[in-house]
Amino acid sequence: KVSSALDGAGLPYAVVGDCAVAAWVATVDLAAVRNSQDVDILLERSDLPAAIAALEHSGFFYRHSAGLDMFLDGPDSKAKDAVHVVFAGEKVQPDYVLPTPTLDQAERIAEFATLGLEALVCIKLTSNRRKDQVPVLDLIEVGLVDESWLNKLPDPLRPRLQELLDNPEG
């Protein structure tokens, strides 16, 4: 529903987060896909007003709360079920080692735009919370990410991937 509205409005976006990981995992092993309760999308900050118009036209409700931009799928939806917005090329948290990727790193998988695999792995390793490490472990498990990826990643992310490769159980 979100991708249809954004595509219909001609707005560039990329699904990021666990839904993007699920799309990539599904290219290898549909049975290994882990479901996610929410959706994260990457937008240009300058496109937010147009995204609000497009998504509200599709029945979503825009909210800015606790520093987060989100779209609720109906008036009774909760933030944990929302479509959360992150902005391209910006740090999600001030202490993150890298900003989010830019939208030129997006590609279409299945029915929607998502980040390319390398950019997606970077965004997950930048967050580096356990809930962000688990999807990277899913990518490792299906063979999309392995030791060869250490040379593809920026310096601050290499040790984070190495730790997951060496100790997948945590």
mmCIF file of N, CA and C in Angstrom, residues 75-165:
data_model
loop_
_atom_site.group_PDB
_atom_site.id
_atom_site.type_symbol
_atom_site.label_atom_id
_atom_site.label_comp_id
_atom_site.label_asym_id
_atom_site.label_seq_id
_atom_site.Cartn_x
_atom_site.Cartn_y
_atom_site.Cartn_z
ATOM 1 N N PRO A 75 -6.755 5.400 11.951
ATOM 2 C CA PRO A 75 -6.762 6.207 13.173
ATOM 3 C C PRO A 75 -6.483 5.407 14.443
ATOM 4 N N ASP A 76 -6.678 4.106 14.425
ATOM 5 C CA ASP A 76 -6.464 3.297 15.624
ATOM 6 C C ASP A 76 -5.118 2.581 15.627
ATOM 7 N N SER A 77 -4.281 2.850 14.642
ATOM 8 C CA SER A 77 -2.968 2.198 14.564
ATOM 9 C C SER A 77 -2.047 2.707 15.664
ATOM 10 N N LYS A 78 -1.063 1.881 15.983
ATOM 11 C CA LYS A 78 -0.072 2.234 16.992
ATOM 12 C C LYS A 78 1.282 2.469 16.327
ATOM 13 N N ALA A 79 2.143 3.213 17.000
ATOM 14 C CA ALA A 79 3.465 3.547 16.455
ATOM 15 C C ALA A 79 4.273 2.301 16.131
ATOM 16 N N LYS A 80 4.128 1.238 16.904
ATOM 17 C CA LYS A 80 4.911 0.025 16.638
ATOM 18 C C LYS A 80 4.474 -0.680 15.355
ATOM 19 N N ASP A 81 3.302 -0.324 14.834
ATOM 20 C CA ASP A 81 2.794 -0.888 13.583
ATOM 21 C C ASP A 81 2.930 0.078 12.412
ATOM 22 N N ALA A 82 3.547 1.217 12.645
ATOM 23 C CA ALA A 82 3.556 2.308 11.670
ATOM 24 C C ALA A 82 4.584 2.107 10.558
ATOM 25 N N VAL A 83 4.480 2.986 9.589
ATOM 26 C CA VAL A 83 5.505 3.144 8.570
ATOM 27 C C VAL A 83 6.407 4.262 9.085
ATOM 28 N N HIS A 84 7.636 3.906 9.430
ATOM 29 C CA HIS A 84 8.587 4.871 9.986
ATOM 30 C C HIS A 84 9.465 5.433 8.879
ATOM 31 N N VAL A 85 9.714 6.731 8.950
ATOM 32 C CA VAL A 85 10.503 7.419 7.932
ATOM 33 C C VAL A 85 11.906 7.679 8.460
ATOM 34 N N VAL A 86 12.906 7.346 7.637
ATOM 35 C CA VAL A 86 14.277 7.797 7.864
ATOM 36 C C VAL A 86 14.678 8.594 6.635
ATOM 37 N N PHE A 87 15.529 9.561 6.849
ATOM 38 C CA PHE A 87 15.865 10.464 5.753
ATOM 39 C C PHE A 87 17.209 10.114 5.138
ATOM 40 N N ALA A 88 17.236 10.112 3.826
ATOM 41 C CA ALA A 88 18.413 9.739 3.042
ATOM 42 C C ALA A 88 19.588 10.655 3.361
ATOM 43 N N GLY A 89 20.742 10.033 3.578
ATOM 44 C CA GLY A 89 21.976 10.779 3.782
ATOM 45 C C GLY A 89 22.096 11.470 5.125
ATOM 46 N N GLU A 90 21.226 11.132 6.071
ATOM 47 C CA GLU A 90 21.266 11.741 7.399
ATOM 48 C C GLU A 90 21.490 10.665 8.457
ATOM 49 N N LYS A 91 22.115 11.050 9.555
ATOM 50 C CA LYS A 91 22.261 10.129 10.671
ATOM 51 C C LYS A 91 20.926 9.987 11.391
ATOM 52 N N VAL A 92 20.543 8.753 11.679
ATOM 53 C CA VAL A 92 19.304 8.501 12.408
ATOM 54 C C VAL A 92 19.467 8.936 13.864
ATOM 55 N N GLN A 93 20.622 8.635 14.431
ATOM 56 C CA GLN A 93 20.982 9.037 15.793
ATOM 57 C C GLN A 93 22.323 9.761 15.713
ATOM 58 N N PRO A 94 22.540 10.772 16.537
ATOM 59 C CA PRO A 94 23.799 11.527 16.464
ATOM 60 C C PRO A 94 25.052 10.675 16.687
ATOM 61 N N ASP A 95 24.928 9.601 17.453
ATOM 62 C CA ASP A 95 26.095 8.772 17.748
ATOM 63 C C ASP A 95 26.343 7.672 16.707
ATOM 64 N N TYR A 96 25.524 7.564 15.693
ATOM 65 C CA TYR A 96 25.747 6.555 14.655
ATOM 66 C C TYR A 96 27.022 6.889 13.892
ATOM 67 N N VAL A 97 27.769 5.859 13.491
ATOM 68 C CA VAL A 97 29.045 6.079 12.815
ATOM 69 C C VAL A 97 28.879 6.531 11.370
ATOM 70 N N LEU A 98 27.734 6.247 10.761
ATOM 71 C CA LEU A 98 27.495 6.618 9.364
ATOM 72 C C LEU A 98 26.073 7.154 9.194
ATOM 73 N N PRO A 99 25.872 8.015 8.204
ATOM 74 C CA PRO A 99 24.500 8.421 7.865
ATOM 75 C C PRO A 99 23.805 7.302 7.085
ATOM 76 N N THR A 100 22.523 7.463 6.883
ATOM 77 C CA THR A 100 21.791 6.505 6.059
ATOM 78 C C THR A 100 22.278 6.607 4.609
ATOM 79 N N PRO A 101 22.074 5.552 3.839
ATOM 80 C CA PRO A 101 22.440 5.611 2.414
ATOM 81 C C PRO A 101 21.580 6.637 1.664
ATOM 82 N N THR A 102 21.992 6.922 0.460
ATOM 83 C CA THR A 102 21.211 7.799 -0.404
ATOM 84 C C THR A 102 20.312 6.958 -1.308
ATOM 85 N N LEU A 103 19.324 7.590 -1.880
ATOM 86 C CA LEU A 103 18.353 6.854 -2.688
ATOM 87 C C LEU A 103 18.909 6.369 -4.018
ATOM 88 N N ASP A 104 20.086 6.848 -4.417
ATOM 89 C CA ASP A 104 20.670 6.313 -5.643
ATOM 90 C C ASP A 104 21.151 4.872 -5.444
ATOM 91 N N GLN A 105 21.090 4.380 -4.215
ATOM 92 C CA GLN A 105 21.457 2.995 -3.913
ATOM 93 C C GLN A 105 20.231 2.076 -3.848
ATOM 94 N N ALA A 106 19.079 2.587 -4.290
ATOM 95 C CA ALA A 106 17.844 1.794 -4.269
ATOM 96 C C ALA A 106 17.704 0.996 -5.562
ATOM 97 N N GLU A 107 17.002 -0.104 -5.443
ATOM 98 C CA GLU A 107 16.649 -0.926 -6.605
ATOM 99 C C GLU A 107 15.322 -1.610 -6.329
ATOM 100 N N ARG A 108 14.700 -2.077 -7.372
ATOM 101 C CA ARG A 108 13.404 -2.737 -7.203
ATOM 102 C C ARG A 108 13.598 -4.222 -6.989
ATOM 103 N N ILE A 109 12.920 -4.706 -5.954
ATOM 104 C CA ILE A 109 12.864 -6.150 -5.687
ATOM 105 C C ILE A 109 11.388 -6.455 -5.488
ATOM 106 N N ALA A 110 10.907 -7.426 -6.179
ATOM 107 C CA ALA A 110 9.490 -7.770 -6.117
ATOM 108 C C ALA A 110 8.668 -6.554 -6.533
ATOM 109 N N GLU A 111 7.800 -6.107 -5.657
ATOM 110 C CA GLU A 111 6.843 -5.057 -6.002
ATOM 111 C C GLU A 111 7.252 -3.659 -5.549
ATOM 112 N N PHE A 112 8.420 -3.515 -4.938
ATOM 113 C CA PHE A 112 8.760 -2.218 -4.356
ATOM 114 C C PHE A 112 10.248 -1.925 -4.460
ATOM 115 N N ALA A 113 10.584 -0.660 -4.211
ATOM 116 C CA ALA A 113 11.984 -0.248 -4.190
ATOM 117 C C ALA A 113 12.549 -0.524 -2.804
ATOM 118 N N THR A 114 13.742 -1.043 -2.768
ATOM 119 C CA THR A 114 14.450 -1.277 -1.517
ATOM 120 C C THR A 114 15.903 -0.881 -1.735
ATOM 121 N N LEU A 115 16.662 -0.874 -0.674
ATOM 122 C CA LEU A 115 18.083 -0.595 -0.825
ATOM 123 C C LEU A 115 18.772 -1.779 -1.461
ATOM 124 N N GLY A 116 19.834 -1.497 -2.215
ATOM 125 C CA GLY A 116 20.700 -2.561 -2.656
ATOM 126 C C GLY A 116 21.256 -3.276 -1.425
ATOM 127 N N LEU A 117 21.676 -4.487 -1.598
ATOM 128 C CA LEU A 117 22.074 -5.316 -0.462
ATOM 129 C C LEU A 117 23.220 -4.702 0.342
ATOM 130 N N GLU A 118 24.215 -4.150 -0.327
ATOM 131 C CA GLU A 118 25.349 -3.572 0.396
ATOM 132 C C GLU A 118 24.905 -2.394 1.266
ATOM 133 N N ALA A 119 24.088 -1.515 0.728
ATOM 134 C CA ALA A 119 23.590 -0.368 1.497
ATOM 135 C C ALA A 119 22.703 -0.827 2.652
ATOM 136 N N LEU A 120 21.914 -1.871 2.421
ATOM 137 C CA LEU A 120 21.046 -2.394 3.465
ATOM 138 C C LEU A 120 21.859 -2.977 4.618
ATOM 139 N N VAL A 121 22.891 -3.730 4.290
ATOM 140 C CA VAL A 121 23.763 -4.288 5.336
ATOM 141 C C VAL A 121 24.414 -3.144 6.112
ATOM 142 N N CYS A 122 24.837 -2.110 5.424
ATOM 143 C CA CYS A 122 25.449 -0.956 6.108
ATOM 144 C C CYS A 122 24.472 -0.295 7.072
ATOM 145 N N ILE A 123 23.229 -0.103 6.653
ATOM 146 C CA ILE A 123 22.271 0.562 7.536
ATOM 147 C C ILE A 123 21.993 -0.289 8.777
ATOM 148 N N LYS A 124 21.921 -1.593 8.603
ATOM 149 C CA LYS A 124 21.681 -2.487 9.741
ATOM 150 C C LYS A 124 22.886 -2.514 10.684
ATOM 151 N N LEU A 125 24.088 -2.587 10.131
ATOM 152 C CA LEU A 125 25.282 -2.614 10.980
ATOM 153 C C LEU A 125 25.539 -1.263 11.635
ATOM 154 N N THR A 126 25.108 -0.180 11.016
ATOM 155 C CA THR A 126 25.259 1.135 11.628
ATOM 156 C C THR A 126 24.405 1.226 12.887
ATOM 157 N N SER A 127 23.183 0.729 12.832
ATOM 158 C CA SER A 127 22.316 0.736 14.018
ATOM 159 C C SER A 127 22.916 -0.146 15.107
ATOM 160 N N ASN A 128 23.311 -1.336 14.719
ATOM 161 C CA ASN A 128 24.055 -2.270 15.567
ATOM 162 C C ASN A 128 23.349 -2.672 16.858
ATOM 163 N N ARG A 129 22.040 -2.525 16.901
ATOM 164 C CA ARG A 129 21.285 -3.072 18.031
ATOM 165 C C ARG A 129 21.056 -4.545 17.734
ATOM 166 N N ARG A 130 20.805 -5.352 18.756
ATOM 167 C CA ARG A 130 20.594 -6.781 18.520
ATOM 168 C C ARG A 130 19.451 -6.994 17.530
ATOM 169 N N LYS A 131 18.395 -6.177 17.640
ATOM 170 C CA LYS A 131 17.276 -6.347 16.708
ATOM 171 C C LYS A 131 17.660 -5.992 15.276
ATOM 172 N N ASP A 132 18.768 -5.285 15.073
ATOM 173 C CA ASP A 132 19.279 -5.011 13.730
ATOM 174 C C ASP A 132 20.334 -6.031 13.310
ATOM 175 N N GLN A 133 20.954 -6.680 14.273
ATOM 176 C CA GLN A 133 21.934 -7.723 13.964
ATOM 177 C C GLN A 133 21.252 -9.000 13.469
ATOM 178 N N VAL A 134 20.085 -9.319 14.033
ATOM 179 C CA VAL A 134 19.379 -10.549 13.661
ATOM 180 C C VAL A 134 19.072 -10.601 12.158
ATOM 181 N N PRO A 135 18.578 -9.531 11.542
ATOM 182 C CA PRO A 135 18.358 -9.594 10.091
ATOM 183 C C PRO A 135 19.658 -9.793 9.299
ATOM 184 N N VAL A 136 20.760 -9.235 9.781
ATOM 185 C CA VAL A 136 22.050 -9.482 9.108
ATOM 186 C C VAL A 136 22.399 -10.960 9.234
ATOM 187 N N LEU A 137 22.121 -11.539 10.385
ATOM 188 C CA LEU A 137 22.348 -12.978 10.563
ATOM 189 C C LEU A 137 21.487 -13.791 9.594
ATOM 190 N N ASP A 138 20.268 -13.319 9.322
ATOM 191 C CA ASP A 138 19.414 -13.990 8.326
ATOM 192 C C ASP A 138 20.066 -13.945 6.945
ATOM 193 N N LEU A 139 20.653 -12.801 6.593
ATOM 194 C CA LEU A 139 21.335 -12.669 5.304
ATOM 195 C C LEU A 139 22.551 -13.586 5.233
ATOM 196 N N ILE A 140 23.241 -13.727 6.345
ATOM 197 C CA ILE A 140 24.391 -14.644 6.410
ATOM 198 C C ILE A 140 23.909 -16.081 6.252
ATOM 199 N N GLU A 141 22.842 -16.420 6.959
ATOM 200 C CA GLU A 141 22.329 -17.792 6.940
ATOM 201 C C GLU A 141 21.932 -18.264 5.545
ATOM 202 N N VAL A 142 21.367 -17.371 4.732
ATOM 203 C CA VAL A 142 20.954 -17.786 3.384
ATOM 204 C C VAL A 142 22.059 -17.598 2.349
ATOM 205 N N GLY A 143 23.235 -17.157 2.809
ATOM 206 C CA GLY A 143 24.386 -17.069 1.915
ATOM 207 C C GLY A 143 24.521 -15.771 1.139
ATOM 208 N N LEU A 144 23.722 -14.761 1.460
ATOM 209 C CA LEU A 144 23.842 -13.488 0.755
ATOM 210 C C LEU A 144 24.999 -12.639 1.277
ATOM 211 N N VAL A 145 25.413 -12.871 2.502
ATOM 212 C CA VAL A 145 26.528 -12.156 3.124
ATOM 213 C C VAL A 145 27.475 -13.190 3.701
ATOM 214 N N ASP A 146 28.777 -12.970 3.482
ATOM 215 C CA ASP A 146 29.787 -13.889 4.016
ATOM 216 C C ASP A 146 31.084 -13.127 4.275
ATOM 217 N N GLU A 147 32.168 -13.837 4.537
ATOM 218 C CA GLU A 147 33.472 -13.228 4.848
ATOM 219 C C GLU A 147 33.927 -12.241 3.779
ATOM 220 N N SER A 148 33.597 -12.508 2.529
ATOM 221 C CA SER A 148 34.043 -11.625 1.445
ATOM 222 C C SER A 148 33.479 -10.211 1.591
ATOM 223 N N TRP A 149 32.432 -10.069 2.361
ATOM 224 C CA TRP A 149 31.802 -8.768 2.556
ATOM 225 C C TRP A 149 32.641 -7.835 3.411
ATOM 226 N N LEU A 150 33.566 -8.354 4.163
ATOM 227 C CA LEU A 150 34.379 -7.497 5.030
ATOM 228 C C LEU A 150 35.110 -6.429 4.222
ATOM 229 N N ASN A 151 35.535 -6.759 3.011
ATOM 230 C CA ASN A 151 36.239 -5.800 2.161
ATOM 231 C C ASN A 151 35.306 -4.807 1.473
ATOM 232 N N LYS A 152 34.014 -5.074 1.489
ATOM 233 C CA LYS A 152 33.039 -4.183 0.848
ATOM 234 C C LYS A 152 32.573 -3.071 1.784
ATOM 235 N N LEU A 153 32.766 -3.259 3.081
ATOM 236 C CA LEU A 153 32.178 -2.358 4.071
ATOM 237 C C LEU A 153 33.136 -1.258 4.508
ATOM 238 N N PRO A 154 32.590 -0.108 4.910
ATOM 239 C CA PRO A 154 33.438 0.942 5.487
ATOM 240 C C PRO A 154 34.100 0.442 6.776
ATOM 241 N N ASP A 155 35.246 0.990 7.095
ATOM 242 C CA ASP A 155 36.027 0.552 8.257
ATOM 243 C C ASP A 155 35.224 0.388 9.544
ATOM 244 N N PRO A 156 34.372 1.344 9.936
ATOM 245 C CA PRO A 156 33.703 1.184 11.227
ATOM 246 C C PRO A 156 32.749 -0.003 11.299
ATOM 247 N N LEU A 157 32.333 -0.517 10.131
ATOM 248 C CA LEU A 157 31.354 -1.608 10.118
ATOM 249 C C LEU A 157 31.993 -2.984 10.019
ATOM 250 N N ARG A 158 33.220 -3.055 9.603
ATOM 251 C CA ARG A 158 33.881 -4.360 9.429
ATOM 252 C C ARG A 158 33.910 -5.184 10.715
ATOM 253 N N PRO A 159 34.339 -4.590 11.847
ATOM 254 C CA PRO A 159 34.365 -5.406 13.073
ATOM 255 C C PRO A 159 32.975 -5.886 13.504
ATOM 256 N N ARG A 160 31.963 -5.111 13.182
ATOM 257 C CA ARG A 160 30.598 -5.503 13.545
ATOM 258 C C ARG A 160 30.155 -6.730 12.749
ATOM 259 N N LEU A 161 30.470 -6.743 11.454
ATOM 260 C CA LEU A 161 30.149 -7.926 10.655
ATOM 261 C C LEU A 161 31.010 -9.098 11.073
ATOM 262 N N GLN A 162 32.275 -8.859 11.323
ATOM 263 C CA GLN A 162 33.155 -9.955 11.735
ATOM 264 C C GLN A 162 32.633 -10.624 13.003
ATOM 265 N N GLU A 163 32.154 -9.837 13.943
ATOM 266 C CA GLU A 163 31.601 -10.391 15.186
ATOM 267 C C GLU A 163 30.402 -11.284 14.898
ATOM 268 N N LEU A 164 29.544 -10.878 13.985
ATOM 269 C CA LEU A 164 28.374 -11.699 13.631
ATOM 270 C C LEU A 164 28.793 -12.978 12.914
ATOM 271 N N LEU A 165 29.789 -12.869 12.061
ATOM 272 C CA LEU A 165 30.272 -14.056 11.361
ATOM 273 C C LEU A 165 30.933 -15.032 12.341
#
